[in-house]
Coordinates of C-alpha atoms and ligand atoms in Angstrom, one line a residue:
M1 CA -0.1 0.0 -0.1
S2 CA 2.5 2.8 -0.9
V3 CA 1.7 5.9 -1.5
P4 CA 2.7 7.6 -4.2
Q5 CA 4.5 10.8 -3.8
S6 CA 2.2 12.8 -6.1
A7 CA -0.6 12.1 -3.7
L8 CA 1.2 13.5 -0.9
R9 CA 0.4 17.2 -1.6
R10 CA -3.4 16.6 -2.9
E11 CA -6.3 18.0 -1.7
Q12 CA -4.4 20.7 0.6
P13 CA -7.2 23.1 2.1
S14 CA -5.9 26.8 0.9
W15 CA -4.6 28.0 4.4
L16 CA -2.1 25.2 4.2
L17 CA -0.1 27.0 1.5
D18 CA -0.1 30.2 3.1
P19 CA 2.3 31.5 4.6
F20 CA 4.5 28.7 3.5
D21 CA 4.7 26.9 0.1
R22 CA 6.0 23.4 0.9
T23 CA 6.7 22.9 -2.9
D24 CA 9.8 25.4 -2.8
P25 CA 11.6 25.4 -5.8
L26 CA 15.1 24.5 -3.6
R27 CA 14.5 20.7 -5.3
K28 CA 18.0 19.9 -4.6
F29 CA 17.6 19.7 -0.6
S30 CA 15.2 16.9 0.4
W31 CA 12.3 17.3 2.8
W32 CA 14.5 16.3 5.5
Q33 CA 17.3 18.8 5.1
R34 CA 14.7 21.6 4.8
G35 CA 12.0 20.6 7.0
I36 CA 11.7 20.6 10.9
V37 CA 10.8 17.2 12.3
Y38 CA 8.3 17.4 15.3
Q39 CA 8.2 14.3 18.0
V40 CA 5.2 12.9 19.2
Y41 CA 5.3 10.8 22.1
P42 CA 1.9 9.1 21.5
R43 CA 0.5 8.2 24.8
S44 CA 0.8 11.7 25.8
F45 CA 0.1 13.7 22.6
Q46 CA -3.9 13.4 22.6
D47 CA -6.3 10.8 23.9
S48 CA -9.6 10.2 21.9
N49 CA -11.2 7.6 23.6
G50 CA -10.9 9.1 27.4
D51 CA -8.8 6.3 28.8
G52 CA -6.1 8.9 29.9
I53 CA -3.8 7.4 27.6
G54 CA -3.0 9.0 24.3
D55 CA -3.8 7.5 20.7
L56 CA -3.7 7.6 16.9
D57 CA -6.9 8.9 16.5
G58 CA -5.9 11.4 19.0
I59 CA -2.7 12.5 17.0
R60 CA -4.7 12.5 13.8
L61 CA -7.6 15.1 15.5
R62 CA -4.2 17.1 16.3
L63 CA -2.6 17.3 12.5
D64 CA -4.0 20.7 12.0
E65 CA -2.1 22.0 15.0
L66 CA 1.2 20.9 13.6
V67 CA 0.4 22.3 10.3
K68 CA 0.0 25.7 12.1
L69 CA 3.1 25.4 13.5
G70 CA 4.2 25.3 10.6
V71 CA 7.1 21.5 11.1
D72 CA 6.8 19.2 8.3
A73 CA 7.4 16.0 9.6
V74 CA 5.8 13.6 12.6
W75 CA 8.0 11.2 14.4
V76 CA 5.5 9.2 16.1
S77 CA 7.3 7.1 19.2
P78 CA 6.4 3.3 19.6
I79 CA 2.9 2.5 19.0
Y80 CA 3.2 -1.4 18.8
P81 CA 1.8 -4.3 21.0
S82 CA 4.0 -4.3 24.0
P83 CA 3.3 -5.3 27.5
M84 CA 4.9 -1.6 28.3
A85 CA 7.6 -2.4 30.7
D86 CA 9.4 0.6 28.8
F87 CA 6.4 2.1 27.4
G88 CA 6.4 0.7 24.2
Y89 CA 10.2 0.3 23.2
D90 CA 9.5 -3.5 24.7
V91 CA 7.7 -5.0 21.6
T92 CA 5.7 -8.2 21.2
D93 CA 4.8 -7.5 17.3
Y94 CA 6.3 -5.2 15.0
T95 CA 3.9 -5.3 12.5
N96 CA 1.0 -4.5 14.4
V97 CA -0.7 -1.7 16.8
H98 CA -1.2 -2.0 20.6
P99 CA -5.0 -1.7 21.2
L100 CA -4.4 1.2 23.5
F101 CA -3.2 3.1 20.3
G102 CA -5.7 1.8 18.2
D103 CA -5.3 -0.6 15.2
L104 CA -3.6 -1.0 11.6
A105 CA -6.8 0.8 10.3
A106 CA -6.5 3.9 12.6
F107 CA -2.5 3.7 11.6
D108 CA -3.6 3.9 7.7
R109 CA -6.1 6.8 8.6
L110 CA -3.7 8.6 10.5
V111 CA -0.8 8.2 7.6
D112 CA -3.2 9.2 4.9
A113 CA -4.2 12.4 6.8
I114 CA -0.5 13.1 7.4
H115 CA 0.4 13.0 3.8
Q116 CA -3.0 15.0 3.1
R117 CA -1.5 18.0 4.7
G118 CA 1.7 17.7 2.8
L119 CA 3.5 16.3 6.0
R120 CA 5.9 13.3 6.3
V121 CA 5.4 10.0 9.0
I122 CA 8.3 8.6 10.4
L123 CA 7.9 5.7 12.7
D124 CA 10.1 4.3 15.7
Y125 CA 12.2 1.0 14.9
V126 CA 13.0 -1.0 17.6
P127 CA 15.6 -3.3 16.1
N128 CA 18.1 -4.4 19.3
H129 CA 15.7 -6.0 21.5
T130 CA 12.0 -7.2 22.0
S131 CA 10.2 -7.8 24.9
D132 CA 10.7 -11.0 26.7
Q133 CA 6.9 -11.6 25.6
H134 CA 7.6 -11.4 22.0
P135 CA 6.6 -15.1 20.4
W136 CA 10.5 -15.2 19.3
F137 CA 12.0 -15.1 23.1
I138 CA 9.2 -17.2 24.4
E139 CA 10.0 -19.8 21.8
S140 CA 14.1 -19.0 22.3
R141 CA 13.8 -19.5 26.2
S142 CA 11.7 -22.6 25.7
S143 CA 14.7 -25.0 25.0
R144 CA 18.6 -24.7 24.6
D145 CA 17.9 -26.7 20.9
N146 CA 14.9 -24.4 20.0
P147 CA 15.5 -23.1 16.4
K148 CA 15.0 -19.5 17.8
R149 CA 17.6 -20.1 20.5
D150 CA 20.3 -18.2 18.5
W151 CA 17.6 -15.4 17.9
Y152 CA 18.7 -14.3 21.1
I153 CA 22.0 -13.7 22.9
W154 CA 22.3 -17.0 25.6
R155 CA 25.4 -17.9 27.4
D156 CA 26.7 -20.1 30.2
P157 CA 27.4 -18.6 33.4
K158 CA 31.0 -18.4 34.6
P159 CA 32.4 -21.5 36.2
D160 CA 31.5 -19.7 39.7
G161 CA 27.9 -19.1 38.6
T162 CA 28.0 -15.4 38.2
P163 CA 27.1 -13.4 34.7
P164 CA 29.0 -14.0 31.5
S165 CA 30.6 -10.6 31.2
N166 CA 30.5 -7.5 33.9
W167 CA 28.1 -5.4 31.2
I168 CA 25.7 -3.2 33.2
S169 CA 22.2 -2.4 31.6
E170 CA 21.2 1.0 31.1
F171 CA 18.8 0.8 33.6
G172 CA 20.9 -0.4 36.1
G173 CA 22.0 -3.8 37.4
S174 CA 23.3 -6.5 35.4
A175 CA 22.7 -6.7 31.7
W176 CA 22.4 -10.6 31.9
S177 CA 19.7 -12.3 33.3
F178 CA 19.5 -16.1 34.5
D179 CA 16.9 -18.1 33.3
E180 CA 16.6 -21.4 35.5
A181 CA 14.9 -23.3 33.0
T182 CA 17.4 -23.4 30.7
G183 CA 20.7 -22.6 32.8
Q184 CA 21.8 -20.0 30.8
Y185 CA 22.0 -15.9 30.8
Y186 CA 20.5 -13.9 28.4
Y187 CA 21.9 -10.3 27.4
H188 CA 19.7 -7.3 27.9
A189 CA 20.9 -3.9 27.1
F190 CA 17.9 -2.4 28.8
L191 CA 15.3 -4.2 31.3
K192 CA 15.4 -7.6 31.6
Q193 CA 12.0 -7.5 29.7
Q194 CA 13.9 -6.2 26.9
P195 CA 16.1 -9.4 25.7
D196 CA 18.4 -8.1 22.9
L197 CA 18.2 -9.9 19.7
N198 CA 21.2 -11.5 18.2
W199 CA 22.0 -9.2 14.6
R200 CA 24.5 -11.8 13.7
N201 CA 22.0 -14.3 13.1
P202 CA 20.7 -14.0 9.0
D203 CA 17.0 -14.9 10.3
V204 CA 16.6 -12.2 12.6
R205 CA 18.2 -9.8 10.2
E206 CA 15.8 -10.7 7.7
A207 CA 12.9 -10.7 10.2
M208 CA 13.8 -7.2 11.2
F209 CA 14.1 -6.1 7.9
G210 CA 10.7 -7.7 6.7
V211 CA 9.5 -4.9 9.6
L212 CA 11.2 -2.1 7.6
R213 CA 9.4 -3.2 4.5
F214 CA 5.9 -3.6 6.1
W215 CA 5.7 0.2 7.2
L216 CA 7.5 1.5 4.1
D217 CA 4.9 -0.5 2.2
R218 CA 2.6 1.1 4.4
G219 CA 3.7 4.4 3.4
V220 CA 5.9 5.8 6.4
D221 CA 8.3 8.0 5.2
G222 CA 11.2 6.9 7.6
F223 CA 12.3 5.4 10.6
R224 CA 14.1 6.7 14.1
V225 CA 16.1 3.8 14.7
D226 CA 16.3 3.4 18.5
A227 CA 19.4 2.2 20.5
I228 CA 21.3 1.7 17.4
H229 CA 24.7 1.7 19.1
H230 CA 23.7 -1.5 21.1
L231 CA 22.8 -3.6 18.2
I232 CA 25.7 -5.6 18.3
E233 CA 28.5 -7.0 21.1
D234 CA 31.7 -8.5 21.3
T235 CA 31.7 -12.0 20.4
E236 CA 33.9 -13.2 23.2
L237 CA 32.0 -11.0 25.9
R238 CA 35.7 -9.3 27.2
D239 CA 34.6 -7.2 30.8
N240 CA 34.1 -3.5 30.0
P241 CA 37.2 -1.6 32.0
V242 CA 36.0 0.8 34.6
D243 CA 35.3 4.4 33.4
P244 CA 37.6 6.4 35.9
D245 CA 35.8 9.6 35.3
W246 CA 32.4 8.0 36.8
K247 CA 30.9 9.2 39.9
P248 CA 28.3 8.2 41.9
G249 CA 24.8 9.8 40.8
Q250 CA 25.4 9.1 37.4
S251 CA 23.9 6.4 35.3
P252 CA 25.3 3.3 36.6
A253 CA 25.8 1.8 33.4
R254 CA 28.5 4.8 32.6
R255 CA 30.6 3.2 35.5
H256 CA 32.5 1.4 32.4
A257 CA 33.9 2.4 29.5
R258 CA 31.6 0.5 27.3
I259 CA 33.8 -0.4 24.6
F260 CA 32.9 -4.3 24.6
N261 CA 28.8 -3.8 24.2
L262 CA 28.5 -0.4 22.6
D263 CA 29.5 1.4 19.2
R264 CA 30.9 -1.9 18.0
E265 CA 32.1 -1.7 14.0
E266 CA 30.1 -4.4 12.9
V267 CA 26.7 -2.0 13.2
H268 CA 27.8 -0.3 10.5
A269 CA 27.1 -3.2 8.3
C270 CA 23.3 -3.7 9.2
I271 CA 22.8 0.1 9.1
A272 CA 24.0 0.0 5.6
A273 CA 21.2 -2.6 5.2
M274 CA 18.7 -1.2 6.1
R275 CA 19.5 2.0 4.5
A276 CA 19.4 0.3 1.3
I277 CA 15.8 -1.4 1.5
T278 CA 15.3 2.5 2.8
D279 CA 16.5 3.3 -0.4
S280 CA 14.6 1.0 -2.5
Y281 CA 11.8 2.9 -1.9
P282 CA 10.3 6.2 -3.9
G283 CA 9.6 9.5 -2.6
E284 CA 12.9 10.3 -0.6
R285 CA 12.1 7.9 2.6
M286 CA 14.9 8.5 5.4
L287 CA 16.7 6.8 8.7
I288 CA 17.3 9.0 11.6
G289 CA 19.7 7.1 14.3
E290 CA 19.7 7.2 18.0
A291 CA 22.9 7.0 19.0
S292 CA 24.1 8.9 22.3
L293 CA 27.6 9.0 21.4
P294 CA 30.7 11.9 21.2
I295 CA 30.4 13.6 18.1
K296 CA 33.7 12.0 16.8
Q297 CA 32.2 8.5 17.4
L298 CA 28.9 9.8 16.3
M299 CA 30.2 10.7 12.4
A300 CA 30.6 7.0 11.7
Y301 CA 27.0 7.0 12.0
Y302 CA 26.4 8.3 8.3
G303 CA 28.0 5.2 7.0
V304 CA 31.3 3.4 6.9
N305 CA 32.1 2.3 3.3
A306 CA 28.6 2.3 2.6
P307 CA 25.4 5.1 3.3
G308 CA 24.3 4.9 6.9
F309 CA 22.1 7.1 8.7
H310 CA 20.7 10.0 6.9
L311 CA 20.5 11.6 10.3
P312 CA 22.5 10.5 13.0
F313 CA 20.8 12.2 16.0
N314 CA 22.9 14.7 17.7
F315 CA 22.1 15.1 21.4
H316 CA 25.1 17.4 22.1
L317 CA 22.8 20.4 22.9
I318 CA 21.2 18.0 25.3
K319 CA 24.1 16.8 27.1
S320 CA 26.5 20.5 27.0
R321 CA 26.6 23.0 29.7
W322 CA 24.5 25.9 28.7
D323 CA 27.2 28.5 28.1
P324 CA 27.8 30.6 25.2
Q325 CA 31.4 29.5 24.9
V326 CA 30.6 25.4 25.2
I327 CA 27.6 26.0 22.7
A328 CA 29.9 27.7 20.2
Q329 CA 32.7 25.0 20.6
L330 CA 30.2 22.5 20.0
I331 CA 28.9 24.2 17.0
E332 CA 32.5 24.3 15.4
E333 CA 33.3 20.8 16.5
Y334 CA 30.6 19.5 15.0
E335 CA 30.5 21.5 12.0
S336 CA 34.1 20.4 11.3
H337 CA 33.7 17.0 11.5
L338 CA 30.7 17.0 8.5
S339 CA 31.8 16.1 5.1
P340 CA 29.6 18.5 2.4
E341 CA 27.3 15.3 2.2
Q342 CA 26.6 14.7 6.0
W343 CA 23.4 16.9 6.8
P344 CA 23.8 18.2 10.1
N345 CA 20.9 17.8 13.0
W346 CA 20.1 19.4 16.5
V347 CA 17.6 18.4 19.0
L348 CA 17.1 20.1 22.5
G349 CA 15.0 17.8 23.8
N350 CA 12.9 14.2 23.8
H351 CA 10.9 11.5 25.9
D352 CA 14.4 10.7 28.0
R353 CA 15.9 14.0 29.0
P354 CA 15.0 16.8 31.3
R355 CA 13.2 19.4 29.3
V356 CA 14.9 22.4 28.3
A357 CA 12.9 24.7 30.0
S358 CA 14.1 23.0 33.2
R359 CA 17.7 22.9 31.8
V360 CA 18.3 26.2 31.0
G361 CA 15.2 27.9 32.8
P362 CA 12.1 29.6 30.8
E363 CA 14.1 33.0 30.0
Q364 CA 16.6 30.9 28.2
A365 CA 14.6 28.4 26.7
R366 CA 13.6 30.9 24.2
I367 CA 17.5 31.9 23.4
A368 CA 17.5 27.8 23.0
A369 CA 14.5 27.9 20.5
M370 CA 16.2 30.6 18.4
L371 CA 19.4 28.6 18.4
L372 CA 17.6 25.4 17.5
L373 CA 15.8 27.1 14.4
T374 CA 18.2 29.0 13.3
L375 CA 21.7 26.6 13.4
R376 CA 22.3 24.8 10.0
G377 CA 20.7 21.2 10.5
T378 CA 17.3 20.0 10.4
P379 CA 15.9 20.6 13.9
T380 CA 13.7 18.5 16.1
I381 CA 11.0 19.8 18.5
Y382 CA 9.9 17.4 21.2
Q383 CA 6.2 18.3 21.9
G384 CA 5.6 20.6 24.7
E385 CA 8.4 22.5 23.5
E386 CA 6.8 24.7 21.5
I387 CA 4.8 26.2 24.6
G388 CA 7.7 26.2 27.1
M389 CA 6.7 22.8 28.9
A390 CA 8.9 22.3 32.1
D391 CA 9.4 19.0 33.8
V392 CA 6.6 18.1 36.0
P393 CA 7.3 16.6 39.6
I394 CA 5.9 13.0 40.1
P395 CA 4.6 12.1 43.3
P396 CA 6.0 8.8 44.0
E397 CA 2.8 6.7 43.9
R398 CA 2.6 8.0 40.2
V399 CA 5.8 7.2 39.4
Q400 CA 5.7 5.0 35.8
D401 CA 9.1 5.0 34.5
P402 CA 11.0 1.6 35.2
W403 CA 14.1 3.3 35.2
E404 CA 13.3 5.4 38.3
K405 CA 11.8 2.4 39.9
N406 CA 14.9 0.3 39.4
V407 CA 17.2 3.5 40.2
P408 CA 15.2 5.6 42.7
G409 CA 16.2 9.2 43.2
L410 CA 19.2 9.9 41.1
G411 CA 16.8 12.0 39.0
L412 CA 17.1 9.3 36.0
G413 CA 13.2 8.8 35.6
R414 CA 11.5 9.9 32.8
D415 CA 8.0 10.7 33.7
P416 CA 8.7 14.4 34.4
E417 CA 9.2 15.2 30.6
R418 CA 6.6 12.8 29.7
T419 CA 3.5 14.5 30.8
P420 CA 0.5 15.4 28.9
M421 CA 0.3 17.8 26.0
Q422 CA -1.5 20.7 27.3
W423 CA -3.9 22.2 24.4
D424 CA -6.5 24.3 26.0
T425 CA -7.8 25.7 29.3
S426 CA -10.3 22.8 29.8
A427 CA -9.9 20.5 33.1
K428 CA -7.6 18.1 31.6
A429 CA -5.8 20.6 29.3
G430 CA -7.8 19.3 26.3
F431 CA -5.5 15.9 26.4
T432 CA -8.3 13.6 27.6
T433 CA -11.8 13.8 29.0
G434 CA -10.4 10.7 31.5
E435 CA -7.5 10.5 34.4
P436 CA -4.4 11.0 32.3
W437 CA -1.5 8.4 33.0
L438 CA 0.8 10.6 34.2
P439 CA -0.3 13.9 36.1
L440 CA -0.7 17.4 34.4
S441 CA 1.3 20.1 35.3
A442 CA 0.1 22.4 37.7
D443 CA 0.5 25.4 35.1
H444 CA -1.7 23.6 32.3
A445 CA -4.7 26.3 32.7
R446 CA -2.2 28.9 32.0
R447 CA 0.5 27.1 29.9
N448 CA -1.1 25.7 26.8
V449 CA -1.5 25.9 23.1
A450 CA -5.0 27.7 23.1
V451 CA -4.0 30.4 25.5
Q452 CA -0.4 30.8 23.8
M453 CA -1.9 31.3 20.6
H454 CA -3.2 34.5 21.1
D455 CA -0.6 35.8 23.1
P456 CA 2.1 37.5 20.1
H457 CA 4.7 37.5 22.8
S458 CA 4.1 33.7 24.1
M459 CA 6.7 31.0 23.4
Y460 CA 4.4 29.3 21.0
S461 CA 4.4 32.8 18.9
L462 CA 8.0 32.5 19.1
Y463 CA 8.1 29.0 17.9
R464 CA 5.4 29.5 14.8
E465 CA 7.8 33.1 13.9
L466 CA 11.1 31.2 14.0
I467 CA 9.5 28.3 12.2
A468 CA 7.8 30.5 9.5
L469 CA 11.0 32.8 9.1
R470 CA 13.0 29.4 8.9
R471 CA 10.7 28.5 6.1
R472 CA 10.7 31.9 4.3
E473 CA 14.6 32.3 4.5
P474 CA 16.5 29.3 2.5
T475 CA 19.8 30.8 4.3
L476 CA 18.4 29.6 7.4
S477 CA 17.0 26.1 6.1
V478 CA 20.0 25.5 3.8
G479 CA 22.3 27.7 4.0
A480 CA 26.3 27.5 5.2
H481 CA 27.4 28.0 8.9
V482 CA 29.6 30.4 9.0
K483 CA 31.9 30.4 12.4
A484 CA 30.0 30.6 15.8
G485 CA 32.1 32.7 18.4
T486 CA 31.1 34.4 21.8
Q487 CA 31.5 38.7 22.6
G488 CA 31.0 38.2 26.4
P489 CA 28.2 36.1 27.0
V490 CA 26.4 36.6 23.2
L491 CA 26.9 33.6 20.9
T492 CA 27.1 34.9 17.4
Y493 CA 27.2 33.0 13.9
Q494 CA 26.5 33.3 10.6
R495 CA 24.7 31.6 7.9
Y496 CA 25.3 32.5 4.0
H497 CA 23.0 31.4 1.2
S498 CA 23.0 32.8 -2.4
E499 CA 24.1 36.1 -1.7
R500 CA 22.1 36.4 1.5
W501 CA 23.5 36.6 4.9
I502 CA 22.1 36.3 8.3
T503 CA 23.6 37.0 11.8
V504 CA 22.1 35.5 15.0
A505 CA 23.4 36.8 18.2
L506 CA 21.8 35.2 21.3
N507 CA 22.5 36.7 24.7
F508 CA 23.0 33.8 27.3
S509 CA 23.1 36.5 30.3
G510 CA 20.3 38.3 32.4
E511 CA 22.2 41.3 31.9
M512 CA 22.0 43.8 28.9
Q513 CA 24.9 43.4 26.4
Q514 CA 26.2 45.9 23.4
I515 CA 28.0 43.9 20.9
E516 CA 29.4 44.7 17.4
P517 CA 26.7 43.0 15.1
G518 CA 29.5 42.8 12.3
R519 CA 28.4 42.8 8.5
L520 CA 26.8 45.7 7.2
D521 CA 24.4 43.5 5.1
T522 CA 22.7 42.1 7.9
R523 CA 21.5 45.3 10.1
R524 CA 17.8 44.5 10.1
I525 CA 16.1 42.7 12.8
L526 CA 14.2 39.9 11.3
L527 CA 13.3 38.4 14.7
S528 CA 14.0 39.2 18.3
T529 CA 13.0 36.3 21.1
H530 CA 10.9 39.2 22.6
L531 CA 8.9 39.4 19.3
D532 CA 9.0 43.3 19.5
R533 CA 12.0 44.7 17.0
T534 CA 10.8 42.8 13.9
G535 CA 12.0 45.5 11.4
E536 CA 14.5 47.5 13.8
D537 CA 17.6 48.8 12.0
V538 CA 20.7 48.5 14.0
T539 CA 23.0 51.6 13.2
S540 CA 25.9 51.3 15.5
L541 CA 26.0 48.5 18.3
L542 CA 23.9 45.9 18.8
T543 CA 21.9 46.3 22.0
L544 CA 20.6 42.8 23.4
R545 CA 18.3 43.0 26.2
P546 CA 18.5 40.4 29.2
H547 CA 18.1 36.9 27.7
E548 CA 17.2 38.1 24.3
G549 CA 18.2 37.0 20.8
V550 CA 17.9 38.5 17.5
V551 CA 18.2 37.2 14.0
L552 CA 19.7 40.3 11.6
G553 CA 19.6 39.9 7.5
P554 CA 19.6 42.4 4.8
Q555 CA 17.1 45.6 4.6
F556 CA 15.5 43.9 1.8
Ligands
NOJ609 C1 16.0 4.8 23.9 C2 14.4 5.5 23.9 O1 14.3 6.6 23.4 C3 14.3 5.2 25.4 O2 13.0 5.6 25.8 C4 14.3 3.6 25.6 O3 13.8 3.2 26.6 C5 15.6 2.7 25.3 N1 15.9 3.3 23.9 C6 15.2 1.3 25.4 O4 14.8 1.1 23.9

């Protein structure tokens, strides 16, 4: 049921074409280069049936909101059948939909509705592990000689009965769990309910490639590939050395330098095979890779010997200290590693990390938004960032995330950034008519899309303006990046395309700053984070108010 690309733009209401024309003439850049990705965490986006959990019909009902915001692609986190030990990242059937979210017909309706609006859909693909309830694992654990035994990673205990290696699970504790019935350990990079598939087994590879084809045939435009750097482990199961930089309070898995069970070279051949499948479909399908790695290591995920991911997620804005010099260095380091064929990308947050508004504060979150949407590279917005949602404290009795349950109190739990989307002023913020699965933020009556949409100075208005500007200005969407630097606490950089320059200046401080604005041909303020200076010309020094960022462009 592949969707012809000619169908993607059919029947668009006329207001969708204004103010942005998605059929712009920049044909040599793909949609995933020019465009903006929006991450939907389905449980928390929109509930359509009152059970307190978001679903596929809910996403469909909110699509016009995403069109108004101006994004291009919707990445939908897992919707597969799952016991929900890790909220859908523990899959029991890769080619179906969990009844909580709907069914395949609801999925098809969603894909159609997304394409009718000229948007794209990116699905989460979880190749590293299944659920322990997946029929493959149930078979695999049933006996040592079951044909599916080798689909997972089973090993004998050490002579003293302890696990085969010292590898630690991402969620705490040994990454090996013992199966009494068959007397062996199985490996799980995450929860013990998430056994790792053995990607060295050709049948596993074929089965998992079939999953890609299933969804590509159903019309998805790409995948966000989960935990890809975990896909392959050392065959000799060598112990990881201790990382001397690890400090108590950090994630337990980082106690080791994970050289033997993470980022192994053979992963690149697997990614290349996924890419070959994606490329065999018409219509610019694409792959985003999730690998939280240092920049140098991340670069290999664009492909080694053969094309890899179109976009290996760059999480470094999430991980870096919020300091203009650190961010300038980060941008330069990243840019310096990219070859001309490698397209950058930036992310401020996701369903696994504390929200940006909590990390940097509400005022600097506006600076972060301007940074995200003016840097070279595809931006991904995590739902709720556009209204400045912050982490929500979760009372102990409402904790859902297994990570928090396994290693409580370290601040690793992910529920605070997964609370329901705040749409309007109604009792449950327009998210549900029932009891939301996680508490709503206390500020939902004030901080929501409906209220902010009518406030010309709101975070939502800032996101809309930034997105509109990025679409209007090819210099921002596809232009070159020209050196990031600092003047005191102000981060500056420039963008360039077809003889048109843009300067960005971001005040990371709570004090007024005056800086030298540089180029004479970027003296008109196109946008301020305070949304009140558009059109102002800078004649000498550029004055920035506390926490203010501006985009400067030519006076024509
Ligand atoms: C990364 C996902 O984003 C996260 O939510 C999940 O727990 C792990 N991978 C395991 O699938």
